[in-house]
Amino acid sequence: MSGLPVELLNAEPGLVSVILPTYNRAAVLRRAIASVLSQPSMPLEVIVVDDASTDDTPQVLSELSDPRLCSLRLPTRQGAAAARNAGIRLSRGEWLAFLDSDDEFLPEALRALTTAAESSPAKVGVVYSRFERLRGTRREIIPGRLRTWLGFLPLKRFRLSGNLTHALQRGNFITLQSALVRRLCLEQAGMFDERLPRLQDWELWLRLAPHTHFAYLPQAGVRLHASPDSLSASAQGLWEAVQIIQEKHAARSPELSAHCNFILGTLHLHAGRTAAGRGALRQAVRGSPLTLVYWLAWLTAALHPALYRLTESRLGFRYTLE
């Protein structure tokens, strides 16, 4: 489903609603919930949506007692986007935050976001921060230093604040868990597209960007824990999501079409489909001839797949599958 409306009649000014979907994450669910409830005193509600878990998730939730916490169990598994939409419908907050059940908010994260939101002009509908991603012992802060420096250039494609329509067409740099979204924005653009197995946040930002401005906080606000069985590790899910985004949005934007072709080219090459990968990367270059990374990917893939793999590993330009 796409462009689902959201009921705004019961929105409570100043209240932050945190939507936390979960599926078979009983072992880490307490950590995620605790990271929300331990935020400094502020108007807050936490809505956990159990997407028909088959582990001990119901028992974990039954053992937690806090007036700010409520839970909803879906009768059948419907996916993260549907679970988030169910949580949104149940929520009452003027502002919405989102957290996955294997991740955690850092201390003061929600206070920093709400303080920035309250001091921002009415045209700002999304406030977001950098985020920390852990893969084993590797720690990464996103957006990285180079992307942050590029944000100071007077070019629409590199903006981190304001109207991000052009910047988001070149890929996503805002993870959903680091963002605070004004509820009113979802009335204009709709909620999460439930067909998407991945990239649900990017597709939402693409719809929101023409209607609202974004505000950026340079400190990290959330810690993401990479896990091997995570949905975000699915190459097939990424493939399906990019195809849907192309169908919905790419016809209006050569830059977005180019970035989708770049992702698809990467997926083709890693699946051993060399000719298809080269073709998709060539389309990326044609759509965005000023983007150096597309040229590097296409030229090295055209010369030899092994050279492409070496270059991408050294320069880190492959679209992440993790």
Short mmCIF file of C-alpha atoms in Angstrom, two decimals:
data_model
loop_
_atom_site.label_atom_id
_atom_site.label_comp_id
_atom_site.label_asym_id
_atom_site.label_seq_id
_atom_site.Cartn_x
_atom_site.Cartn_y
_atom_site.Cartn_z
CA MET A 1 0.00 0.00 0.00
CA SER A 2 1.24 3.51 -0.74
CA GLY A 3 0.39 7.02 0.39
CA LEU A 4 -1.69 5.83 3.34
CA PRO A 5 -3.38 8.73 5.16
CA VAL A 6 -2.91 9.37 8.87
CA GLU A 7 -5.58 10.60 11.28
CA LEU A 8 -4.51 13.86 12.92
CA LEU A 9 -7.55 14.76 14.99
CA ASN A 10 -6.11 13.40 18.26
CA ALA A 11 -2.61 14.82 17.90
CA GLU A 12 -1.33 16.13 21.25
CA PRO A 13 0.92 19.22 20.98
CA GLY A 14 4.44 18.68 22.32
CA LEU A 15 4.04 14.91 22.69
CA VAL A 16 6.64 12.67 21.03
CA SER A 17 5.37 9.25 19.95
CA VAL A 18 8.10 6.64 19.50
CA ILE A 19 7.04 3.81 17.18
CA LEU A 20 9.02 0.60 17.75
CA PRO A 21 8.21 -2.36 15.46
CA THR A 22 9.64 -5.74 16.41
CA TYR A 23 9.74 -9.29 15.14
CA ASN A 24 11.48 -12.08 17.06
CA ARG A 25 13.86 -9.73 18.88
CA ALA A 26 13.09 -10.76 22.44
CA ALA A 27 16.79 -10.95 23.31
CA VAL A 28 17.44 -7.26 22.55
CA LEU A 29 13.99 -5.70 22.84
CA ARG A 30 14.50 -4.61 26.45
CA ARG A 31 17.62 -2.66 25.46
CA ALA A 32 15.77 -0.75 22.76
CA ILE A 33 12.81 0.10 25.01
CA ALA A 34 15.09 1.10 27.88
CA SER A 35 16.99 3.48 25.60
CA VAL A 36 13.71 5.31 24.95
CA LEU A 37 12.30 5.32 28.47
CA SER A 38 15.63 6.52 29.90
CA GLN A 39 15.54 9.71 27.84
CA PRO A 40 15.35 12.87 30.00
CA SER A 41 11.91 13.84 31.26
CA MET A 42 9.72 14.90 28.36
CA PRO A 43 6.18 14.27 27.06
CA LEU A 44 6.60 10.79 25.59
CA GLU A 45 4.72 7.67 24.57
CA VAL A 46 6.30 4.45 23.33
CA ILE A 47 4.27 2.17 21.08
CA VAL A 48 5.74 -1.29 20.50
CA VAL A 49 4.18 -3.11 17.56
CA ASP A 50 4.80 -6.86 17.68
CA ASP A 51 4.65 -8.12 14.10
CA ALA A 52 3.36 -11.57 15.13
CA SER A 53 6.60 -12.71 16.78
CA THR A 54 7.02 -16.43 17.48
CA ASP A 55 9.66 -16.06 20.23
CA ASP A 56 9.34 -14.71 23.81
CA THR A 57 8.48 -11.15 22.73
CA PRO A 58 4.97 -11.21 24.28
CA GLN A 59 6.42 -12.36 27.61
CA VAL A 60 9.11 -9.63 27.54
CA LEU A 61 6.46 -6.98 26.91
CA SER A 62 4.20 -8.34 29.66
CA GLU A 63 7.04 -7.92 32.17
CA LEU A 64 7.57 -4.24 31.39
CA SER A 65 5.53 -1.72 33.31
CA ASP A 66 5.60 1.98 32.49
CA PRO A 67 2.63 4.31 31.91
CA ARG A 68 4.33 5.68 28.82
CA LEU A 69 4.57 2.24 27.23
CA CYS A 70 1.87 0.42 25.29
CA SER A 71 2.00 -2.49 22.86
CA LEU A 72 0.05 -3.82 19.94
CA ARG A 73 0.32 -7.33 18.53
CA LEU A 74 -0.53 -7.89 14.87
CA PRO A 75 -2.40 -11.17 14.17
CA THR A 76 -0.15 -12.10 11.22
CA ARG A 77 3.28 -10.95 10.12
CA GLN A 78 2.89 -7.93 7.85
CA GLY A 79 6.39 -6.41 7.65
CA ALA A 80 8.12 -3.44 9.22
CA ALA A 81 6.35 -0.78 7.14
CA ALA A 82 2.90 -2.10 8.04
CA ALA A 83 3.90 -2.38 11.70
CA ARG A 84 5.09 1.24 11.71
CA ASN A 85 1.86 2.37 10.06
CA ALA A 86 -0.17 0.51 12.70
CA GLY A 87 1.84 2.26 15.40
CA ILE A 88 1.31 5.66 13.79
CA ARG A 89 -2.45 5.13 13.73
CA LEU A 90 -2.40 4.32 17.43
CA SER A 91 -0.16 7.25 18.35
CA ARG A 92 -1.20 10.69 19.60
CA GLY A 93 1.98 12.74 19.31
CA GLU A 94 2.58 15.92 17.36
CA TRP A 95 6.03 14.51 16.57
CA LEU A 96 6.89 10.93 15.61
CA ALA A 97 10.16 9.08 16.21
CA PHE A 98 11.05 5.57 15.12
CA LEU A 99 13.37 2.92 16.50
CA ASP A 100 14.05 -0.65 15.39
CA SER A 101 14.07 -3.21 18.16
CA ASP A 102 17.73 -4.19 17.71
CA ASP A 103 18.96 -0.58 17.89
CA GLU A 104 19.06 2.07 20.64
CA PHE A 105 18.79 5.79 21.19
CA LEU A 106 21.86 7.44 22.67
CA PRO A 107 21.40 9.53 25.86
CA GLU A 108 19.77 12.94 25.28
CA ALA A 109 18.95 12.06 21.64
CA LEU A 110 15.23 12.80 21.79
CA ARG A 111 15.72 15.93 23.85
CA ALA A 112 18.20 17.28 21.28
CA LEU A 113 15.82 16.50 18.44
CA THR A 114 12.76 18.01 20.14
CA THR A 115 14.67 21.12 21.21
CA ALA A 116 15.76 21.63 17.61
CA ALA A 117 12.23 20.96 16.36
CA GLU A 118 10.67 23.48 18.74
CA SER A 119 13.15 26.18 17.72
CA SER A 120 12.81 25.53 13.98
CA PRO A 121 10.53 27.43 11.60
CA ALA A 122 7.13 25.92 10.86
CA LYS A 123 8.33 24.87 7.40
CA VAL A 124 10.70 22.32 9.01
CA GLY A 125 8.94 18.98 9.20
CA VAL A 126 11.88 16.62 9.79
CA VAL A 127 14.74 17.04 12.25
CA TYR A 128 17.46 14.42 12.04
CA SER A 129 20.90 13.71 13.44
CA ARG A 130 23.94 11.72 12.47
CA PHE A 131 23.91 8.07 13.52
CA GLU A 132 26.40 5.50 14.72
CA ARG A 133 26.56 2.09 13.06
CA LEU A 134 28.30 -0.89 14.64
CA ARG A 135 29.43 -3.93 12.67
CA GLY A 136 31.31 -6.18 15.07
CA THR A 137 34.14 -4.01 16.37
CA ARG A 138 33.85 -1.48 13.54
CA ARG A 139 32.19 1.84 14.40
CA GLU A 140 31.05 4.24 11.70
CA ILE A 141 29.41 7.68 11.97
CA ILE A 142 27.02 8.66 9.14
CA PRO A 143 26.92 11.11 7.40
CA GLY A 144 30.71 10.83 7.37
CA ARG A 145 33.24 13.61 7.54
CA LEU A 146 33.49 14.08 3.77
CA ARG A 147 29.70 14.19 3.30
CA THR A 148 29.45 16.70 6.15
CA TRP A 149 32.09 18.95 4.56
CA LEU A 150 30.33 18.74 1.20
CA GLY A 151 27.18 19.96 2.93
CA PHE A 152 28.79 23.37 3.35
CA LEU A 153 29.10 23.83 -0.41
CA PRO A 154 26.46 26.04 -2.08
CA LEU A 155 25.16 23.13 -4.15
CA LYS A 156 21.67 21.67 -3.80
CA ARG A 157 22.92 18.12 -4.38
CA PHE A 158 25.05 18.20 -1.20
CA ARG A 159 22.70 19.94 1.23
CA LEU A 160 22.09 18.49 4.66
CA SER A 161 19.47 21.05 5.76
CA GLY A 162 16.63 22.94 4.13
CA ASN A 163 15.04 21.72 0.93
CA LEU A 164 16.63 18.31 0.34
CA THR A 165 14.73 17.34 -2.80
CA HIS A 166 17.86 17.30 -4.96
CA ALA A 167 20.19 15.84 -2.32
CA LEU A 168 17.91 12.87 -1.58
CA GLN A 169 17.66 12.03 -5.27
CA ARG A 170 21.34 11.07 -5.04
CA GLY A 171 20.75 8.49 -2.30
CA ASN A 172 19.68 8.30 1.31
CA PHE A 173 21.78 9.67 4.15
CA ILE A 174 19.02 9.91 6.79
CA THR A 175 18.25 6.74 8.69
CA LEU A 176 14.70 6.63 10.00
CA GLN A 177 15.84 6.01 13.58
CA SER A 178 17.70 9.32 13.70
CA ALA A 179 14.73 11.42 12.61
CA LEU A 180 11.87 13.24 14.29
CA VAL A 181 8.95 13.74 11.89
CA ARG A 182 6.15 16.29 12.27
CA ARG A 183 2.90 14.36 12.22
CA LEU A 184 1.29 16.90 9.92
CA CYS A 185 3.79 16.00 7.18
CA LEU A 186 2.38 12.49 6.93
CA GLU A 187 -1.04 13.94 6.16
CA GLN A 188 0.47 15.59 3.10
CA ALA A 189 2.68 12.77 1.86
CA GLY A 190 1.17 9.60 3.32
CA MET A 191 2.73 6.99 5.57
CA PHE A 192 5.15 4.15 4.75
CA ASP A 193 4.76 2.22 1.51
CA GLU A 194 4.01 -1.29 2.73
CA ARG A 195 5.22 -2.90 -0.50
CA LEU A 196 8.84 -1.99 0.21
CA PRO A 197 11.00 -4.68 1.87
CA ARG A 198 13.84 -2.12 2.27
CA LEU A 199 14.56 1.60 1.78
CA GLN A 200 11.25 2.54 3.36
CA ASP A 201 12.76 5.63 4.95
CA TRP A 202 14.38 6.85 1.72
CA GLU A 203 11.11 6.50 -0.20
CA LEU A 204 9.27 8.44 2.51
CA TRP A 205 11.87 11.24 2.42
CA LEU A 206 11.49 11.45 -1.37
CA ARG A 207 7.77 12.08 -0.89
CA LEU A 208 8.23 14.49 2.02
CA ALA A 209 11.01 16.60 0.53
CA PRO A 210 8.85 18.63 -1.88
CA HIS A 211 6.53 19.60 0.99
CA THR A 212 8.81 20.30 3.93
CA HIS A 213 12.29 21.34 5.00
CA PHE A 214 14.79 19.24 6.97
CA ALA A 215 16.99 20.34 9.89
CA TYR A 216 20.31 18.58 10.61
CA LEU A 217 22.04 18.00 13.95
CA PRO A 218 25.75 17.10 13.72
CA GLN A 219 25.85 14.89 16.84
CA ALA A 220 25.03 11.17 16.66
CA GLY A 221 21.65 10.34 18.18
CA VAL A 222 21.14 6.63 17.63
CA ARG A 223 23.26 3.47 17.59
CA LEU A 224 22.45 0.87 14.94
CA HIS A 225 23.56 -2.71 15.55
CA ALA A 226 24.19 -4.69 12.35
CA SER A 227 23.01 -8.29 12.62
CA PRO A 228 23.44 -11.05 9.99
CA ASP A 229 19.74 -11.95 9.95
CA SER A 230 18.58 -8.37 9.63
CA LEU A 231 16.18 -7.54 6.83
CA SER A 232 18.59 -4.84 5.72
CA ALA A 233 21.11 -7.56 4.83
CA SER A 234 18.87 -8.86 2.04
CA ALA A 235 20.14 -8.16 -1.48
CA GLN A 236 16.85 -9.43 -2.91
CA GLY A 237 14.93 -7.01 -0.71
CA LEU A 238 17.16 -4.17 -1.89
CA TRP A 239 16.57 -5.15 -5.51
CA GLU A 240 12.79 -5.17 -5.08
CA ALA A 241 12.80 -1.86 -3.21
CA VAL A 242 14.89 -0.07 -5.84
CA GLN A 243 12.57 -1.33 -8.58
CA ILE A 244 9.55 0.08 -6.75
CA ILE A 245 11.25 3.43 -6.13
CA GLN A 246 12.18 3.63 -9.81
CA GLU A 247 8.58 3.01 -10.80
CA LYS A 248 7.24 5.63 -8.38
CA HIS A 249 9.79 8.43 -8.61
CA ALA A 250 12.60 8.06 -11.15
CA ALA A 251 10.66 9.28 -14.19
CA ARG A 252 10.62 12.78 -12.64
CA SER A 253 14.34 12.85 -11.82
CA PRO A 254 17.34 11.83 -13.97
CA GLU A 255 19.54 12.01 -10.83
CA LEU A 256 17.32 9.57 -8.94
CA SER A 257 17.11 7.26 -11.94
CA ALA A 258 20.92 7.33 -12.16
CA HIS A 259 21.33 6.42 -8.51
CA CYS A 260 18.85 3.57 -8.81
CA ASN A 261 20.81 2.25 -11.81
CA PHE A 262 24.00 2.53 -9.77
CA ILE A 263 22.50 0.34 -7.03
CA LEU A 264 21.14 -2.16 -9.55
CA GLY A 265 24.50 -2.28 -11.34
CA THR A 266 26.19 -3.11 -8.06
CA LEU A 267 23.70 -5.89 -7.36
CA HIS A 268 24.12 -7.34 -10.86
CA LEU A 269 27.92 -7.41 -10.55
CA HIS A 270 27.86 -9.06 -7.15
CA ALA A 271 25.49 -11.70 -8.48
CA GLY A 272 27.85 -12.45 -11.38
CA ARG A 273 25.69 -10.77 -14.03
CA THR A 274 28.56 -8.78 -15.52
CA ALA A 275 26.92 -7.58 -18.74
CA ALA A 276 23.78 -6.43 -16.94
CA GLY A 277 25.87 -4.72 -14.29
CA ARG A 278 27.93 -2.83 -16.85
CA GLY A 279 24.76 -1.76 -18.64
CA ALA A 280 23.12 -0.44 -15.48
CA LEU A 281 26.28 1.46 -14.47
CA ARG A 282 26.48 2.97 -17.93
CA GLN A 283 22.92 4.20 -17.52
CA ALA A 284 23.94 5.74 -14.19
CA VAL A 285 26.76 7.65 -15.90
CA ARG A 286 24.42 8.86 -18.64
CA GLY A 287 21.86 10.04 -16.10
CA SER A 288 24.41 11.85 -13.91
CA PRO A 289 27.58 12.49 -15.93
CA LEU A 290 29.12 14.73 -13.25
CA THR A 291 29.13 12.01 -10.56
CA LEU A 292 32.67 10.64 -10.32
CA VAL A 293 31.75 7.50 -8.39
CA TYR A 294 29.47 6.32 -11.21
CA TRP A 295 32.31 6.78 -13.72
CA LEU A 296 34.72 4.84 -11.50
CA ALA A 297 32.27 1.99 -11.08
CA TRP A 298 31.42 1.79 -14.78
CA LEU A 299 34.98 2.10 -16.09
CA THR A 300 36.44 -0.49 -13.74
CA ALA A 301 33.55 -2.89 -14.39
CA ALA A 302 34.02 -2.38 -18.15
CA LEU A 303 37.72 -3.23 -17.90
CA HIS A 304 37.35 -6.31 -15.71
CA PRO A 305 35.04 -7.42 -12.85
CA ALA A 306 38.08 -8.14 -10.66
CA LEU A 307 39.28 -4.55 -11.09
CA TYR A 308 35.82 -3.33 -10.17
CA ARG A 309 35.80 -5.41 -6.98
CA LEU A 310 39.28 -4.19 -6.06
CA THR A 311 38.36 -0.54 -6.65
CA GLU A 312 35.12 -0.72 -4.72
CA SER A 313 36.80 -2.39 -1.76
CA ARG A 314 39.54 0.23 -1.67
CA LEU A 315 37.32 3.27 -2.20
CA GLY A 316 34.19 1.97 -0.50
CA PHE A 317 31.80 3.17 -3.21
CA ARG A 318 29.63 0.06 -3.36
CA TYR A 319 26.08 0.61 -2.25
CA THR A 320 25.89 -1.18 1.09
CA LEU A 321 24.06 -4.50 1.27
CA GLU A 322 24.34 -4.51 5.08
#
